[in-house]
mmCIF file of C-alpha atoms and ligand atoms in Angstrom:
data_model
loop_
_atom_site.group_PDB
_atom_site.id
_atom_site.type_symbol
_atom_site.label_atom_id
_atom_site.label_comp_id
_atom_site.label_asym_id
_atom_site.label_seq_id
_atom_site.Cartn_x
_atom_site.Cartn_y
_atom_site.Cartn_z
ATOM 1 C CA MET E 12 0.000 0.000 0.000
ATOM 2 C CA LYS E 13 1.339 3.452 -0.858
ATOM 3 C CA ARG E 14 2.179 5.863 1.948
ATOM 4 C CA ASP E 15 1.502 9.603 1.954
ATOM 5 C CA PHE E 16 2.972 12.408 4.072
ATOM 6 C CA ILE E 17 -0.131 14.368 5.036
ATOM 7 C CA ASP E 18 0.265 14.746 8.799
ATOM 8 C CA LEU E 19 2.638 13.726 11.559
ATOM 9 C CA SER E 20 0.007 11.690 13.364
ATOM 10 C CA SER E 21 0.256 8.921 10.769
ATOM 11 C CA LEU E 22 3.930 8.383 11.626
ATOM 12 C CA ALA E 23 5.143 5.922 14.222
ATOM 13 C CA PRO E 24 7.785 7.337 16.626
ATOM 14 C CA GLY E 25 10.353 4.997 15.043
ATOM 15 C CA GLU E 26 9.512 6.379 11.607
ATOM 16 C CA LEU E 27 10.086 9.923 12.821
ATOM 17 C CA SER E 28 13.528 9.074 14.153
ATOM 18 C CA GLY E 29 14.300 7.156 10.946
ATOM 19 C CA LEU E 30 13.312 10.187 8.864
ATOM 20 C CA LEU E 31 15.307 12.614 10.983
ATOM 21 C CA GLY E 32 18.300 10.268 10.943
ATOM 22 C CA LEU E 33 18.188 10.021 7.161
ATOM 23 C CA ALA E 34 17.766 13.797 6.855
ATOM 24 C CA ALA E 35 20.807 14.366 9.072
ATOM 25 C CA ARG E 36 22.853 11.917 7.035
ATOM 26 C CA LEU E 37 21.827 13.464 3.706
ATOM 27 C CA LYS E 38 22.679 16.895 5.120
ATOM 28 C CA SER E 39 26.156 16.020 6.357
ATOM 29 C CA GLU E 40 27.023 13.988 3.267
ATOM 30 C CA LEU E 41 25.870 16.796 0.981
ATOM 31 C CA LYS E 42 28.204 19.141 2.841
ATOM 32 C CA ASN E 43 30.998 16.630 2.207
ATOM 33 C CA GLY E 44 30.255 16.658 -1.506
ATOM 34 C CA LEU E 45 28.550 13.260 -1.677
ATOM 35 C CA GLU E 46 25.679 12.747 -4.092
ATOM 36 C CA HIS E 47 22.731 10.430 -3.555
ATOM 37 C CA PRO E 48 20.832 9.862 -6.786
ATOM 38 C CA TYR E 49 18.231 7.774 -4.961
ATOM 39 C CA LEU E 50 15.400 9.204 -7.074
ATOM 40 C CA ARG E 51 17.060 9.174 -10.494
ATOM 41 C CA GLY E 52 14.454 9.317 -13.229
ATOM 42 C CA ARG E 53 11.613 10.108 -10.806
ATOM 43 C CA THR E 54 9.324 13.128 -11.163
ATOM 44 C CA LEU E 55 7.574 15.232 -8.534
ATOM 45 C CA ALA E 56 4.551 17.382 -9.455
ATOM 46 C CA MET E 57 4.162 20.378 -7.138
ATOM 47 C CA ILE E 58 0.675 21.922 -6.999
ATOM 48 C CA PHE E 59 0.677 25.384 -5.422
ATOM 49 C CA GLN E 60 -2.570 27.203 -4.691
ATOM 50 C CA LYS E 61 -0.766 29.655 -2.400
ATOM 51 C CA PRO E 62 2.577 31.468 -2.707
ATOM 52 C CA SER E 63 5.844 29.988 -1.450
ATOM 53 C CA LEU E 64 9.562 30.629 -1.276
ATOM 54 C CA ARG E 65 10.947 27.887 0.964
ATOM 55 C CA THR E 66 8.631 25.019 0.076
ATOM 56 C CA ARG E 67 8.987 25.436 -3.657
ATOM 57 C CA ILE E 68 12.749 25.938 -3.719
ATOM 58 C CA THR E 69 13.526 23.156 -1.261
ATOM 59 C CA PHE E 70 11.373 20.554 -3.000
ATOM 60 C CA GLU E 71 12.683 21.490 -6.427
ATOM 61 C CA THR E 72 16.315 21.632 -5.302
ATOM 62 C CA GLY E 73 15.925 18.492 -3.206
ATOM 63 C CA MET E 74 14.511 16.534 -6.118
ATOM 64 C CA ALA E 75 17.374 17.721 -8.371
ATOM 65 C CA GLN E 76 19.943 16.704 -5.743
ATOM 66 C CA LEU E 77 18.362 13.253 -5.560
ATOM 67 C CA GLY E 78 18.685 12.833 -9.335
ATOM 68 C CA GLY E 79 15.011 13.473 -10.086
ATOM 69 C CA HIS E 80 12.955 16.246 -11.570
ATOM 70 C CA ALA E 81 10.253 18.563 -10.179
ATOM 71 C CA ILE E 82 7.473 20.375 -12.038
ATOM 72 C CA TYR E 83 6.027 23.560 -10.527
ATOM 73 C CA LEU E 84 2.304 24.089 -11.096
ATOM 74 C CA ALA E 85 1.371 27.663 -10.175
ATOM 75 C CA PRO E 86 -1.998 28.600 -8.649
ATOM 76 C CA ASP E 87 -3.574 29.396 -12.037
ATOM 77 C CA ASP E 88 -1.966 26.578 -14.029
ATOM 78 C CA ILE E 89 -4.265 23.607 -13.519
ATOM 79 C CA GLY E 90 -7.176 25.083 -11.572
ATOM 80 C CA ILE E 91 -7.514 22.054 -9.323
ATOM 81 C CA GLY E 92 -11.133 21.689 -8.247
ATOM 82 C CA GLU E 93 -12.236 24.364 -10.736
ATOM 83 C CA ARG E 94 -10.976 23.678 -14.255
ATOM 84 C CA GLU E 95 -10.772 20.008 -13.368
ATOM 85 C CA SER E 96 -11.889 17.961 -10.374
ATOM 86 C CA VAL E 97 -9.405 16.957 -7.695
ATOM 87 C CA LYS E 98 -10.089 13.351 -8.601
ATOM 88 C CA ASP E 99 -9.288 13.815 -12.279
ATOM 89 C CA VAL E 100 -6.119 15.777 -11.511
ATOM 90 C CA ALA E 101 -5.040 12.983 -9.142
ATOM 91 C CA ARG E 102 -5.747 10.216 -11.649
ATOM 92 C CA ASN E 103 -4.007 11.985 -14.526
ATOM 93 C CA LEU E 104 -0.924 12.999 -12.564
ATOM 94 C CA SER E 105 -0.603 9.443 -11.244
ATOM 95 C CA ARG E 106 -0.113 8.208 -14.836
ATOM 96 C CA TRP E 107 2.884 10.494 -15.386
ATOM 97 C CA VAL E 108 4.676 11.306 -12.160
ATOM 98 C CA ASP E 109 5.950 9.354 -9.167
ATOM 99 C CA LEU E 110 5.092 11.814 -6.412
ATOM 100 C CA ILE E 111 2.751 14.778 -5.850
ATOM 101 C CA MET E 112 3.148 17.674 -3.422
ATOM 102 C CA ILE E 113 0.254 20.040 -2.808
ATOM 103 C CA ARG E 114 -0.048 23.379 -1.020
ATOM 104 C CA THR E 115 -3.674 24.340 -0.743
ATOM 105 C CA PHE E 116 -6.381 25.871 1.463
ATOM 106 C CA ALA E 117 -8.813 23.131 2.523
ATOM 107 C CA HIS E 118 -7.166 20.114 4.102
ATOM 108 C CA ALA E 119 -9.971 18.053 2.529
ATOM 109 C CA THR E 120 -8.494 18.820 -0.918
ATOM 110 C CA CYS E 121 -5.183 17.324 0.143
ATOM 111 C CA LEU E 122 -6.933 14.254 1.581
ATOM 112 C CA GLU E 123 -9.011 13.779 -1.550
ATOM 113 C CA LEU E 124 -5.931 14.086 -3.743
ATOM 114 C CA ALA E 125 -4.176 11.444 -1.645
ATOM 115 C CA ARG E 126 -7.208 9.167 -1.790
ATOM 116 C CA GLU E 127 -7.553 9.397 -5.567
ATOM 117 C CA ALA E 128 -3.848 9.360 -6.497
ATOM 118 C CA THR E 129 -2.064 6.054 -6.862
ATOM 119 C CA VAL E 130 1.269 7.753 -6.124
ATOM 120 C CA PRO E 131 2.302 9.203 -2.751
ATOM 121 C CA VAL E 132 1.071 12.689 -1.853
ATOM 122 C CA ILE E 133 2.928 15.190 0.343
ATOM 123 C CA ASN E 134 1.170 17.984 2.210
ATOM 124 C CA GLY E 135 3.135 21.160 1.516
ATOM 125 C CA LEU E 136 0.779 23.177 3.804
ATOM 126 C CA THR E 137 -2.963 23.373 4.215
ATOM 127 C CA ASP E 138 -5.054 25.567 6.493
ATOM 128 C CA LEU E 139 -4.958 22.664 8.956
ATOM 129 C CA LEU E 140 -1.366 21.415 8.983
ATOM 130 C CA HIS E 141 2.207 22.010 7.819
ATOM 131 C CA PRO E 142 4.039 18.723 8.459
ATOM 132 C CA CYS E 143 7.033 19.482 6.189
ATOM 133 C CA GLN E 144 7.828 22.543 8.297
ATOM 134 C CA LEU E 145 7.710 20.452 11.457
ATOM 135 C CA ALA E 146 9.981 17.795 9.980
ATOM 136 C CA ALA E 147 12.558 20.542 9.391
ATOM 137 C CA ASP E 148 11.959 22.113 12.798
ATOM 138 C CA LEU E 149 12.393 18.824 14.633
ATOM 139 C CA LEU E 150 15.612 18.178 12.705
ATOM 140 C CA THR E 151 16.787 21.657 13.734
ATOM 141 C CA LEU E 152 15.981 20.994 17.391
ATOM 142 C CA MET E 153 17.546 17.549 17.331
ATOM 143 C CA GLN E 154 20.762 18.982 15.927
ATOM 144 C CA HIS E 155 20.786 21.894 18.366
ATOM 145 C CA PHE E 156 19.769 20.156 21.593
ATOM 146 C CA GLY E 157 20.487 16.487 20.867
ATOM 147 C CA GLU E 158 17.253 15.244 22.372
ATOM 148 C CA LEU E 159 13.650 16.335 21.876
ATOM 149 C CA ARG E 160 11.892 14.650 24.773
ATOM 150 C CA LYS E 161 13.225 16.909 27.530
ATOM 151 C CA LEU E 162 12.424 20.202 25.794
ATOM 152 C CA LYS E 163 9.847 22.765 26.858
ATOM 153 C CA ILE E 164 8.524 24.442 23.726
ATOM 154 C CA ALA E 165 6.346 27.573 23.726
ATOM 155 C CA PHE E 166 4.249 28.303 20.654
ATOM 156 C CA VAL E 167 3.146 31.952 20.842
ATOM 157 C CA GLY E 168 0.663 33.127 18.221
ATOM 158 C CA ASP E 169 -2.225 31.978 16.083
ATOM 159 C CA GLY E 170 -3.773 28.559 16.746
ATOM 160 C CA PHE E 171 -3.673 27.774 13.039
ATOM 161 C CA ASN E 172 -1.784 25.264 10.869
ATOM 162 C CA LEU E 173 1.599 25.577 12.590
ATOM 163 C CA ALA E 174 0.106 25.290 16.068
ATOM 164 C CA HIS E 175 -1.791 22.177 14.981
ATOM 165 C CA SER E 176 1.338 20.562 13.616
ATOM 166 C CA TRP E 177 3.195 21.396 16.826
ATOM 167 C CA ILE E 178 0.516 19.551 18.789
ATOM 168 C CA GLU E 179 0.943 16.530 16.518
ATOM 169 C CA ALA E 180 4.717 16.788 16.924
ATOM 170 C CA ALA E 181 4.452 16.874 20.720
ATOM 171 C CA ALA E 182 2.375 13.695 20.653
ATOM 172 C CA LEU E 183 4.983 12.011 18.486
ATOM 173 C CA ALA E 184 8.207 13.276 20.026
ATOM 174 C CA GLY E 185 7.159 13.611 23.665
ATOM 175 C CA PHE E 186 8.309 17.158 24.544
ATOM 176 C CA GLU E 187 6.286 19.594 26.665
ATOM 177 C CA LEU E 188 4.283 22.068 24.565
ATOM 178 C CA ARG E 189 2.846 25.346 25.833
ATOM 179 C CA VAL E 190 0.505 27.053 23.373
ATOM 180 C CA ALA E 191 -0.320 30.741 23.939
ATOM 181 C CA CYS E 192 -3.049 32.282 21.748
ATOM 182 C CA PRO E 193 -5.365 35.273 22.177
ATOM 183 C CA ALA E 194 -8.968 34.383 23.010
ATOM 184 C CA GLY E 195 -10.769 33.458 19.823
ATOM 185 C CA TYR E 196 -7.594 32.262 18.082
ATOM 186 C CA GLU E 197 -7.125 28.932 19.853
ATOM 187 C CA PRO E 198 -6.272 25.784 17.867
ATOM 188 C CA GLY E 199 -9.151 23.682 16.528
ATOM 189 C CA LYS E 200 -11.267 21.804 19.084
ATOM 190 C CA ASN E 201 -9.843 18.377 18.252
ATOM 191 C CA PHE E 202 -6.297 19.638 18.672
ATOM 192 C CA VAL E 203 -7.059 21.300 22.009
ATOM 193 C CA ALA E 204 -8.786 18.112 23.169
ATOM 194 C CA ARG E 205 -5.730 16.108 22.172
ATOM 195 C CA LEU E 206 -3.356 18.493 23.935
ATOM 196 C CA ARG E 207 -5.329 17.967 27.129
ATOM 197 C CA ARG E 208 -6.222 14.288 26.785
ATOM 198 C CA GLU E 209 -2.662 13.211 26.038
ATOM 199 C CA ARG E 210 -1.210 15.656 28.591
ATOM 200 C CA LEU E 211 1.075 17.188 25.979
ATOM 201 C CA GLY E 212 1.154 20.585 27.673
ATOM 202 C CA ILE E 213 -1.022 23.647 28.265
ATOM 203 C CA LEU E 214 -3.132 26.129 26.329
ATOM 204 C CA THR E 215 -3.130 29.675 27.722
ATOM 205 C CA ASP E 216 -3.958 33.227 26.660
ATOM 206 C CA ASP E 217 -0.914 34.489 28.571
ATOM 207 C CA PRO E 218 2.324 34.432 26.524
ATOM 208 C CA LEU E 219 4.363 34.800 29.715
ATOM 209 C CA GLU E 220 2.918 31.635 31.189
ATOM 210 C CA ALA E 221 3.909 29.735 28.034
ATOM 211 C CA VAL E 222 7.393 31.195 27.800
ATOM 212 C CA ARG E 223 8.463 30.984 31.450
ATOM 213 C CA GLY E 224 11.491 28.647 31.598
ATOM 214 C CA ALA E 225 10.933 27.428 28.013
ATOM 215 C CA ASP E 226 13.841 26.215 25.862
ATOM 216 C CA VAL E 227 12.241 27.165 22.567
ATOM 217 C CA ILE E 228 10.021 30.127 21.656
ATOM 218 C CA TYR E 229 8.254 29.586 18.351
ATOM 219 C CA THR E 230 6.038 32.000 16.507
ATOM 220 C CA ASP E 231 4.261 32.334 13.164
ATOM 221 C CA THR E 232 2.581 35.147 11.271
ATOM 222 C CA TRP E 233 -0.580 36.617 12.804
ATOM 223 C CA THR E 234 -2.213 36.712 9.359
ATOM 224 C CA SER E 235 -1.836 33.522 7.370
ATOM 225 C CA MET E 236 -2.184 33.167 3.617
ATOM 226 C CA GLY E 237 -5.856 33.578 2.760
ATOM 227 C CA GLN E 238 -6.643 35.758 5.823
ATOM 228 C CA GLU E 239 -5.323 39.037 4.410
ATOM 229 C CA THR E 240 -8.638 40.894 4.836
ATOM 230 C CA GLU E 241 -8.414 40.303 8.608
ATOM 231 C CA ALA E 242 -4.887 41.708 8.929
ATOM 232 C CA GLU E 243 -5.792 44.946 10.698
ATOM 233 C CA ARG E 244 -8.076 43.292 13.244
ATOM 234 C CA ARG E 245 -5.490 40.611 13.884
ATOM 235 C CA ARG E 246 -2.768 43.197 14.500
ATOM 236 C CA GLN E 247 -4.963 44.516 17.324
ATOM 237 C CA ASP E 248 -5.950 41.124 18.701
ATOM 238 C CA PHE E 249 -2.375 39.805 18.765
ATOM 239 C CA LYS E 250 -0.563 42.950 19.921
ATOM 240 C CA HIS E 251 0.401 41.422 23.289
ATOM 241 C CA PHE E 252 1.778 38.294 21.614
ATOM 242 C CA GLN E 253 4.915 39.708 20.022
ATOM 243 C CA VAL E 254 8.116 37.722 20.506
ATOM 244 C CA ASN E 255 10.529 40.392 21.703
ATOM 245 C CA HIS E 256 13.326 40.906 24.181
ATOM 246 C CA ALA E 257 10.944 41.561 27.084
ATOM 247 C CA LEU E 258 9.202 38.228 26.532
ATOM 248 C CA MET E 259 12.442 36.306 25.954
ATOM 249 C CA ARG E 260 13.757 37.420 29.340
ATOM 250 C CA HIS E 261 11.340 34.933 30.909
ATOM 251 C CA ALA E 262 12.590 31.968 28.885
ATOM 252 C CA ALA E 263 15.425 29.624 29.854
ATOM 253 C CA ARG E 264 18.870 31.210 29.719
ATOM 254 C CA GLU E 265 19.962 29.344 26.568
ATOM 255 C CA ALA E 266 16.544 29.525 24.937
ATOM 256 C CA ILE E 267 16.287 29.754 21.180
ATOM 257 C CA VAL E 268 13.812 31.520 18.890
ATOM 258 C CA MET E 269 12.185 29.850 15.917
ATOM 259 C CA HIS E 270 9.891 31.043 13.131
ATOM 260 C CA CYS E 271 8.736 29.113 10.067
ATOM 261 C CA LEU E 272 8.957 32.295 7.916
ATOM 262 C CA PRO E 273 7.871 34.385 6.131
ATOM 263 C CA ALA E 274 8.059 36.807 9.080
ATOM 264 C CA HIS E 275 6.274 40.107 9.442
ATOM 265 C CA ARG E 276 9.055 41.987 11.134
ATOM 266 C CA GLY E 277 7.841 44.274 13.891
ATOM 267 C CA GLU E 278 4.554 42.353 14.213
ATOM 268 C CA GLU E 279 4.818 38.817 15.618
ATOM 269 C CA ILE E 280 8.583 39.150 16.100
ATOM 270 C CA THR E 281 11.113 41.966 16.378
ATOM 271 C CA ASP E 282 14.173 42.323 14.142
ATOM 272 C CA GLU E 283 16.305 41.931 17.237
ATOM 273 C CA MET E 284 14.889 38.468 17.952
ATOM 274 C CA LEU E 285 14.747 37.296 14.357
ATOM 275 C CA ASP E 286 18.319 38.327 13.568
ATOM 276 C CA GLY E 287 19.834 37.827 17.005
ATOM 277 C CA PRO E 288 22.163 35.107 18.290
ATOM 278 C CA GLN E 289 19.298 33.062 19.739
ATOM 279 C CA SER E 290 17.546 32.773 16.375
ATOM 280 C CA LEU E 291 17.595 29.480 14.467
ATOM 281 C CA VAL E 292 15.341 30.635 11.643
ATOM 282 C CA LEU E 293 17.886 30.120 8.872
ATOM 283 C CA GLU E 294 18.784 26.640 10.145
ATOM 284 C CA GLN E 295 15.066 25.846 9.987
ATOM 285 C CA ALA E 296 14.843 27.158 6.446
ATOM 286 C CA GLU E 297 17.933 25.198 5.392
ATOM 287 C CA ASN E 298 16.626 22.046 7.017
ATOM 288 C CA ARG E 299 13.475 22.163 4.888
ATOM 289 C CA LEU E 300 15.728 20.898 2.098
ATOM 290 C CA HIS E 301 17.240 17.999 4.023
ATOM 291 C CA ALA E 302 14.059 16.935 5.821
ATOM 292 C CA GLN E 303 11.976 16.904 2.636
ATOM 293 C CA LYS E 304 14.643 14.951 0.775
ATOM 294 C CA ALA E 305 14.328 12.342 3.507
ATOM 295 C CA VAL E 306 10.518 12.368 3.190
ATOM 296 C CA MET E 307 10.706 11.848 -0.581
ATOM 297 C CA VAL E 308 13.226 9.021 -0.251
ATOM 298 C CA TRP E 309 11.095 7.424 2.475
ATOM 299 C CA LEU E 310 7.998 7.506 0.264
ATOM 300 C CA LEU E 311 9.646 6.236 -2.927
ATOM 301 C CA ARG E 312 12.583 4.159 -1.669
ATOM 302 C CA PRO E 313 11.550 2.982 1.832
ATOM 303 C CA GLU E 314 14.282 0.342 1.836
ATOM 304 C CA ILE E 315 16.833 3.157 2.153
ATOM 305 C CA LEU E 316 15.224 4.432 5.339
ATOM 306 C CA SER E 317 15.306 1.005 6.905
ATOM 307 C CA ASN E 318 19.040 1.041 6.297
ATOM 308 C CA VAL E 319 20.046 4.544 7.341
ATOM 309 C CA ALA E 320 23.670 3.516 7.004
ATOM 310 C CA GLY E 321 22.888 3.493 3.266
ATOM 311 C CA SER E 322 22.157 0.745 0.803
ATOM 312 C CA GLU E 323 24.106 2.469 -1.956
ATOM 313 C CA ASN E 324 27.614 3.800 -1.938
ATOM 314 C CA PRO E 325 27.318 7.548 -2.326
ATOM 315 C CA LYS E 326 29.314 8.874 -5.230
ATOM 316 C CA LYS E 327 31.984 11.499 -4.633
ATOM 317 C CA SER E 328 30.858 14.586 -6.500
ATOM 318 C CA VAL E 329 33.298 16.256 -8.810
ATOM 319 C CA SER E 330 31.323 19.441 -9.063
ATOM 320 C CA ARG E 331 31.046 20.293 -5.364
HETATM 321 N N1 CP N 595 7.743 28.190 5.833
HETATM 322 C C1 CP N 595 7.267 28.041 4.580
HETATM 323 O O1 CP N 595 6.520 27.094 4.281
HETATM 324 O O2 CP N 595 7.685 28.970 3.699
HETATM 325 P P1 CP N 595 7.058 29.255 2.254
HETATM 326 O O3 CP N 595 5.640 29.712 2.488
HETATM 327 O O4 CP N 595 7.919 30.326 1.645
HETATM 328 O O5 CP N 595 7.077 27.989 1.461
HETATM 329 N N1 NVA N 596 0.558 30.070 9.030
HETATM 330 C C1 NVA N 596 1.269 30.499 7.849
HETATM 331 C C2 NVA N 596 2.446 29.624 7.614
HETATM 332 C C3 NVA N 596 3.304 30.022 6.423
HETATM 333 C C4 NVA N 596 4.437 29.074 6.182
HETATM 334 C C5 NVA N 596 0.325 30.471 6.665
HETATM 335 O O1 NVA N 596 -0.481 29.526 6.563
HETATM 336 O O2 NVA N 596 0.353 31.413 5.868
#
């Protein structure tokens, strides 16, 4: 049966560590000039219904580094669900390509695509979840702290797709998660119920309570893609939720700051925090590449993941 990468909840804890281990290996070997053409001759179709910098570039570059090819389909190109049904897009693409990535609004579109496609589907962000970002973020944390389980992570901001994926990540990786959102912007009911039922951490409307003694302070834009008409109201509603020096003073001494980007400087985070020595935002962005390469290899060549030491001898690159 084919696997998809739609959410973190479908992963077993062992699969997460396998993925992160493979990502770390691909990263260090790339830096040593080793090539891994694990996906030679394979094609990825990337359906984008929203803009992107990181997701597009890292999937396209990652596929090239793995010896494959990626095709970018811009929001107006195929009109998924409008010019042609999701089902027909899925069935056609499955005849030509080996893998599909989709960035879209309704999570149901991503699920339907995965159901109708006979090739694996990757969720490149929906209004519900952003699992590729979390794969990169967990790799970043693993490489910075060594272990995830002992961390206290504060998510300060909107209870939207990133917050949901953080709740899924906490369930999988076992760290303590504190979610701070203004009233009315809490995560979806099922996610809040899970946070409480599985004792993953707390939900509060007080950023200080979330940040006190935390090892990681994470934030995201106050106005996500598709919510632009609410921007002014959100700026008001979130004004006490900025990640700044005053808030960071309450975190653990060696605490780090994370942001999935794009950032709205001076809104959810100050320049000082984003560009300062505690910021890991560029490591996160870089790790999108390595984590997603691991996801693609896992979906198309699972035997490589079960042998993280490598089933092929990597070739020394002459061009790097
Ligand atoms: N973090 C992230 O997904 O960035 P893009 O929207 O630029 O892809
Ligand atoms: N919550 C943001 C994340 C961007 C990567 C959005 O959905 O726009």
